[in-house]
């Protein structure tokens, strides 16, 4: 019985080695968990058109994507933001855009907040909804975990420091943010507009606030008028070439716009 | 006189205490059972409509919002296979060393025991990061089912060794002495007496390990990875079912329904594997008893 088991394992390994040896070019892509489902779908379509290429997508966050692209662990990194100044040695290509909107529980009476009110709420200077025209109740601030590019974009836009934010709940992914706010009538958070719009349409009890009077909609992100938006970026160490080049070009092309929309992102216009 | 009254069983106070203790025990058991039933009912309510043969045999579409989970099931079972194939012999050998070749109070035995207990308490995300650094990067296995299985093996080894060890220790010393008196060598005693006797414990340990491994997410995201293609070899990256459920609930808008369905499949798999293990343990036990 044991011998059989050992034989099977060895056989399996050999079988595995031989297959991988024959396998054609493999592109490894790691990074942002926001971008990963989209790139995985684009990868599948690319594989269909190029049967000798394999695209392996792994997650771990934008910082990981940038590090892996720089160290060569991945052929392409994924980041849900544009490259920072100290990352300009890398090459970044936007494949879609994503907007970030402030969300409240649908039961919340507050219709709009000024930038200053949002800042004060996240700094803990306003702690009760009655101060901004809502029904009295303690505000639950839902913030993103460190290293999330949604957090960085939010901080940048409102000129805040991560350590100054007084949050009651720290979340990771978009869906987690929506679920937290939907389950707490006094919560305020910020998540991807496309996701929030979809969930609100599905009856989840969240609502998106306008920013500077501009409604948080997919249209306004595409036409660039919505202030809080970010590009979803593919990152390579050098100027891409060969199959990697072909894949990045494909990911930007109109041939994948349906996939971009399916993930509730906004296609980039060439 | 006061002290003795507390133990007077006929007094109404003692009877009331007996009754309330019994009620508390029943209540606690009802809460535990109720929680499991609630969870199961919740999964069935949201997921049962989606689970059918097509769901089990097709590939995920649109990031898992639609389509099935065939490649994910295949990856999960392959990862589990690697983990068990590696952990079972290693675990059995270590348990034999601990119970048969070291003294319980001995320094070596205590050191191994201590390191096992520490290892058992390591959070799975730490095991995952170790697996990523050691198996994926240092050994060059990359994101692969092999790396994921080996990482899980590290995770389930402590629990496997501890249960098998206690199973071996429960064998009465008279058995060992009788076997030696019959002139059997130590290896023969081990293979023909001790291991068959400890088999139910080994299987129980494996069961606990499999339960932990099947439900593991954190240790697998960074080792076996995120790729939801049908794996062609142990060196391919493959998404485990728990990673799939996590991604669908946390990352994919509109993935909730398939997440429930996948979770239901996971629970069903666990129950099936549990059933097989119980049957195996029963068989090992009856064979042992009838042989003896």
mmCIF file of N, CA, C and O in Angstrom, chain B residues 105-147:
data_model
loop_
_atom_site.group_PDB
_atom_site.id
_atom_site.type_symbol
_atom_site.label_atom_id
_atom_site.label_comp_id
_atom_site.label_asym_id
_atom_site.label_seq_id
_atom_site.Cartn_x
_atom_site.Cartn_y
_atom_site.Cartn_z
ATOM 1 N N UNK B 105 10.581 11.489 29.487
ATOM 2 C CA UNK B 105 11.179 12.612 30.211
ATOM 3 C C UNK B 105 12.517 13.001 29.588
ATOM 4 O O UNK B 105 13.155 13.941 30.038
ATOM 5 N N UNK B 106 12.981 12.232 28.581
ATOM 6 C CA UNK B 106 14.297 12.475 28.003
ATOM 7 C C UNK B 106 14.381 13.844 27.358
ATOM 8 O O UNK B 106 13.374 14.431 26.967
ATOM 9 N N UNK B 107 15.613 14.360 27.248
ATOM 10 C CA UNK B 107 15.777 15.709 26.733
ATOM 11 C C UNK B 107 15.397 15.789 25.251
ATOM 12 O O UNK B 107 14.695 16.697 24.833
ATOM 13 N N UNK B 108 15.843 14.797 24.456
ATOM 14 C CA UNK B 108 15.562 14.817 23.015
ATOM 15 C C UNK B 108 14.052 14.795 22.771
ATOM 16 O O UNK B 108 13.511 15.619 22.033
ATOM 17 N N UNK B 109 13.389 13.859 23.463
ATOM 18 C CA UNK B 109 11.945 13.738 23.285
ATOM 19 C C UNK B 109 11.235 15.028 23.657
ATOM 20 O O UNK B 109 10.334 15.484 22.953
ATOM 21 N N UNK B 110 11.666 15.633 24.750
ATOM 22 C CA UNK B 110 11.023 16.865 25.194
ATOM 23 C C UNK B 110 11.245 18.002 24.201
ATOM 24 O O UNK B 110 10.344 18.800 23.937
ATOM 25 N N UNK B 111 12.490 18.043 23.644
ATOM 26 C CA UNK B 111 12.781 19.118 22.687
ATOM 27 C C UNK B 111 11.936 18.974 21.428
ATOM 28 O O UNK B 111 11.367 19.949 20.920
ATOM 29 N N UNK B 112 11.856 17.730 20.925
ATOM 30 C CA UNK B 112 11.036 17.507 19.732
ATOM 31 C C UNK B 112 9.578 17.831 20.037
ATOM 32 O O UNK B 112 8.889 18.502 19.264
ATOM 33 N N UNK B 113 9.126 17.367 21.219
ATOM 34 C CA UNK B 113 7.741 17.625 21.607
ATOM 35 C C UNK B 113 7.442 19.109 21.687
ATOM 36 O O UNK B 113 6.421 19.583 21.167
ATOM 37 N N UNK B 114 8.364 19.867 22.294
ATOM 38 C CA UNK B 114 8.165 21.302 22.444
ATOM 39 C C UNK B 114 8.097 21.976 21.073
ATOM 40 O O UNK B 114 7.217 22.793 20.800
ATOM 41 N N UNK B 115 9.044 21.593 20.186
ATOM 42 C CA UNK B 115 9.062 22.246 18.868
ATOM 43 C C UNK B 115 7.776 21.913 18.098
ATOM 44 O O UNK B 115 7.259 22.744 17.356
ATOM 45 N N UNK B 116 7.252 20.703 18.311
ATOM 46 C CA UNK B 116 5.999 20.329 17.646
ATOM 47 C C UNK B 116 4.850 21.193 18.144
ATOM 48 O O UNK B 116 4.026 21.673 17.358
ATOM 49 N N UNK B 117 4.801 21.400 19.479
ATOM 50 C CA UNK B 117 3.697 22.180 20.039
ATOM 51 C C UNK B 117 3.766 23.623 19.579
ATOM 52 O O UNK B 117 2.743 24.261 19.328
ATOM 53 N N UNK B 118 4.988 24.154 19.476
ATOM 54 C CA UNK B 118 5.130 25.521 18.976
ATOM 55 C C UNK B 118 4.682 25.589 17.524
ATOM 56 O O UNK B 118 3.927 26.471 17.114
ATOM 57 N N UNK B 119 5.138 24.588 16.731
ATOM 58 C CA UNK B 119 4.797 24.542 15.310
ATOM 59 C C UNK B 119 3.285 24.459 15.123
ATOM 60 O O UNK B 119 2.716 25.082 14.226
ATOM 61 N N UNK B 120 2.607 23.693 16.004
ATOM 62 C CA UNK B 120 1.155 23.528 15.880
ATOM 63 C C UNK B 120 0.437 24.853 16.107
ATOM 64 O O UNK B 120 -0.654 25.069 15.601
ATOM 65 N N UNK B 121 1.070 25.757 16.868
ATOM 66 C CA UNK B 121 0.404 27.007 17.176
ATOM 67 C C UNK B 121 0.729 28.134 16.220
ATOM 68 O O UNK B 121 0.214 29.239 16.368
ATOM 69 N N UNK B 122 1.591 27.868 15.231
ATOM 70 C CA UNK B 122 1.974 28.930 14.292
ATOM 71 C C UNK B 122 0.781 29.279 13.406
ATOM 72 O O UNK B 122 0.153 28.400 12.834
ATOM 73 N N UNK B 123 0.435 30.570 13.293
ATOM 74 C CA UNK B 123 -0.691 30.968 12.442
ATOM 75 C C UNK B 123 -0.430 30.565 10.993
ATOM 76 O O UNK B 123 0.713 30.591 10.527
ATOM 77 N N UNK B 124 -1.511 30.224 10.285
ATOM 78 C CA UNK B 124 -1.319 29.661 8.950
ATOM 79 C C UNK B 124 -0.712 30.665 7.971
ATOM 80 O O UNK B 124 -0.020 30.281 7.046
ATOM 81 N N UNK B 125 -0.953 31.974 8.197
ATOM 82 C CA UNK B 125 -0.372 32.949 7.261
ATOM 83 C C UNK B 125 1.148 32.924 7.358
ATOM 84 O O UNK B 125 1.853 33.085 6.357
ATOM 85 N N UNK B 126 1.667 32.661 8.572
ATOM 86 C CA UNK B 126 3.114 32.573 8.752
ATOM 87 C C UNK B 126 3.644 31.342 8.032
ATOM 88 O O UNK B 126 4.669 31.395 7.336
ATOM 89 N N UNK B 127 2.918 30.220 8.172
ATOM 90 C CA UNK B 127 3.307 29.006 7.450
ATOM 91 C C UNK B 127 3.310 29.289 5.950
ATOM 92 O O UNK B 127 4.202 28.852 5.219
ATOM 93 N N UNK B 128 2.300 30.043 5.483
ATOM 94 C CA UNK B 128 2.201 30.372 4.061
ATOM 95 C C UNK B 128 3.394 31.184 3.585
ATOM 96 O O UNK B 128 3.965 30.908 2.534
ATOM 97 N N UNK B 129 3.781 32.188 4.369
ATOM 98 C CA UNK B 129 4.911 33.012 3.974
ATOM 99 C C UNK B 129 6.194 32.193 3.978
ATOM 100 O O UNK B 129 7.042 32.331 3.093
ATOM 101 N N UNK B 130 6.321 31.299 4.987
ATOM 102 C CA UNK B 130 7.482 30.406 5.013
ATOM 103 C C UNK B 130 7.482 29.525 3.767
ATOM 104 O O UNK B 130 8.494 29.378 3.093
ATOM 105 N N UNK B 131 6.321 28.938 3.457
ATOM 106 C CA UNK B 131 6.214 28.069 2.286
ATOM 107 C C UNK B 131 6.588 28.805 1.018
ATOM 108 O O UNK B 131 7.274 28.281 0.152
ATOM 109 N N UNK B 132 6.133 30.059 0.920
ATOM 110 C CA UNK B 132 6.456 30.853 -0.261
ATOM 111 C C UNK B 132 7.953 31.075 -0.360
ATOM 112 O O UNK B 132 8.559 30.884 -1.409
ATOM 113 N N UNK B 133 8.588 31.466 0.773
ATOM 114 C CA UNK B 133 10.020 31.769 0.754
ATOM 115 C C UNK B 133 10.836 30.504 0.509
ATOM 116 O O UNK B 133 11.803 30.517 -0.254
ATOM 117 N N UNK B 134 10.431 29.390 1.163
ATOM 118 C CA UNK B 134 11.249 28.177 1.112
ATOM 119 C C UNK B 134 10.972 27.338 -0.139
ATOM 120 O O UNK B 134 11.866 27.090 -0.937
ATOM 121 N N UNK B 135 9.723 26.931 -0.321
ATOM 122 C CA UNK B 135 9.400 26.020 -1.430
ATOM 123 C C UNK B 135 9.343 26.753 -2.769
ATOM 124 O O UNK B 135 9.911 26.301 -3.756
ATOM 125 N N UNK B 136 8.631 27.899 -2.800
ATOM 126 C CA UNK B 136 8.413 28.567 -4.087
ATOM 127 C C UNK B 136 9.671 29.255 -4.594
ATOM 128 O O UNK B 136 10.044 29.121 -5.747
ATOM 129 N N UNK B 137 10.331 30.008 -3.706
ATOM 130 C CA UNK B 137 11.456 30.826 -4.166
ATOM 131 C C UNK B 137 12.773 30.059 -4.028
ATOM 132 O O UNK B 137 13.491 29.849 -5.000
ATOM 133 N N UNK B 138 13.064 29.596 -2.789
ATOM 134 C CA UNK B 138 14.392 29.019 -2.553
ATOM 135 C C UNK B 138 14.565 27.698 -3.293
ATOM 136 O O UNK B 138 15.594 27.452 -3.909
ATOM 137 N N UNK B 139 13.579 26.818 -3.206
ATOM 138 C CA UNK B 139 13.671 25.539 -3.914
ATOM 139 C C UNK B 139 13.244 25.668 -5.375
ATOM 140 O O UNK B 139 13.322 24.719 -6.136
ATOM 141 N N UNK B 140 12.748 26.842 -5.750
ATOM 142 C CA UNK B 140 12.430 27.086 -7.148
ATOM 143 C C UNK B 140 11.211 26.355 -7.665
ATOM 144 O O UNK B 140 11.078 26.126 -8.868
ATOM 145 N N UNK B 141 10.303 25.955 -6.769
ATOM 146 C CA UNK B 141 9.103 25.252 -7.238
ATOM 147 C C UNK B 141 8.075 26.212 -7.825
ATOM 148 O O UNK B 141 7.121 25.793 -8.464
ATOM 149 N N UNK B 142 8.251 27.512 -7.563
ATOM 150 C CA UNK B 142 7.293 28.495 -8.065
ATOM 151 C C UNK B 142 5.940 28.318 -7.409
ATOM 152 O O UNK B 142 5.792 27.552 -6.456
ATOM 153 N N UNK B 143 4.939 29.052 -7.901
ATOM 154 C CA UNK B 143 3.573 28.828 -7.420
ATOM 155 C C UNK B 143 3.131 27.500 -7.989
ATOM 156 O O UNK B 143 2.959 27.371 -9.196
ATOM 157 N N UNK B 144 3.004 26.479 -7.149
ATOM 158 C CA UNK B 144 2.636 25.168 -7.689
ATOM 159 C C UNK B 144 1.880 24.356 -6.656
ATOM 160 O O UNK B 144 1.964 24.613 -5.456
ATOM 161 N N UNK B 145 1.153 23.376 -7.167
ATOM 162 C CA UNK B 145 0.420 22.456 -6.317
ATOM 163 C C UNK B 145 1.381 21.732 -5.380
ATOM 164 O O UNK B 145 1.085 21.521 -4.207
ATOM 165 N N UNK B 146 2.574 21.405 -5.910
ATOM 166 C CA UNK B 146 3.589 20.735 -5.105
ATOM 167 C C UNK B 146 3.972 21.616 -3.913
ATOM 168 O O UNK B 146 3.985 21.157 -2.761
ATOM 169 N N UNK B 147 4.264 22.897 -4.183
ATOM 170 C CA UNK B 147 4.648 23.812 -3.100
ATOM 171 C C UNK B 147 3.511 23.953 -2.091
ATOM 172 O O UNK B 147 3.743 23.951 -0.873
#
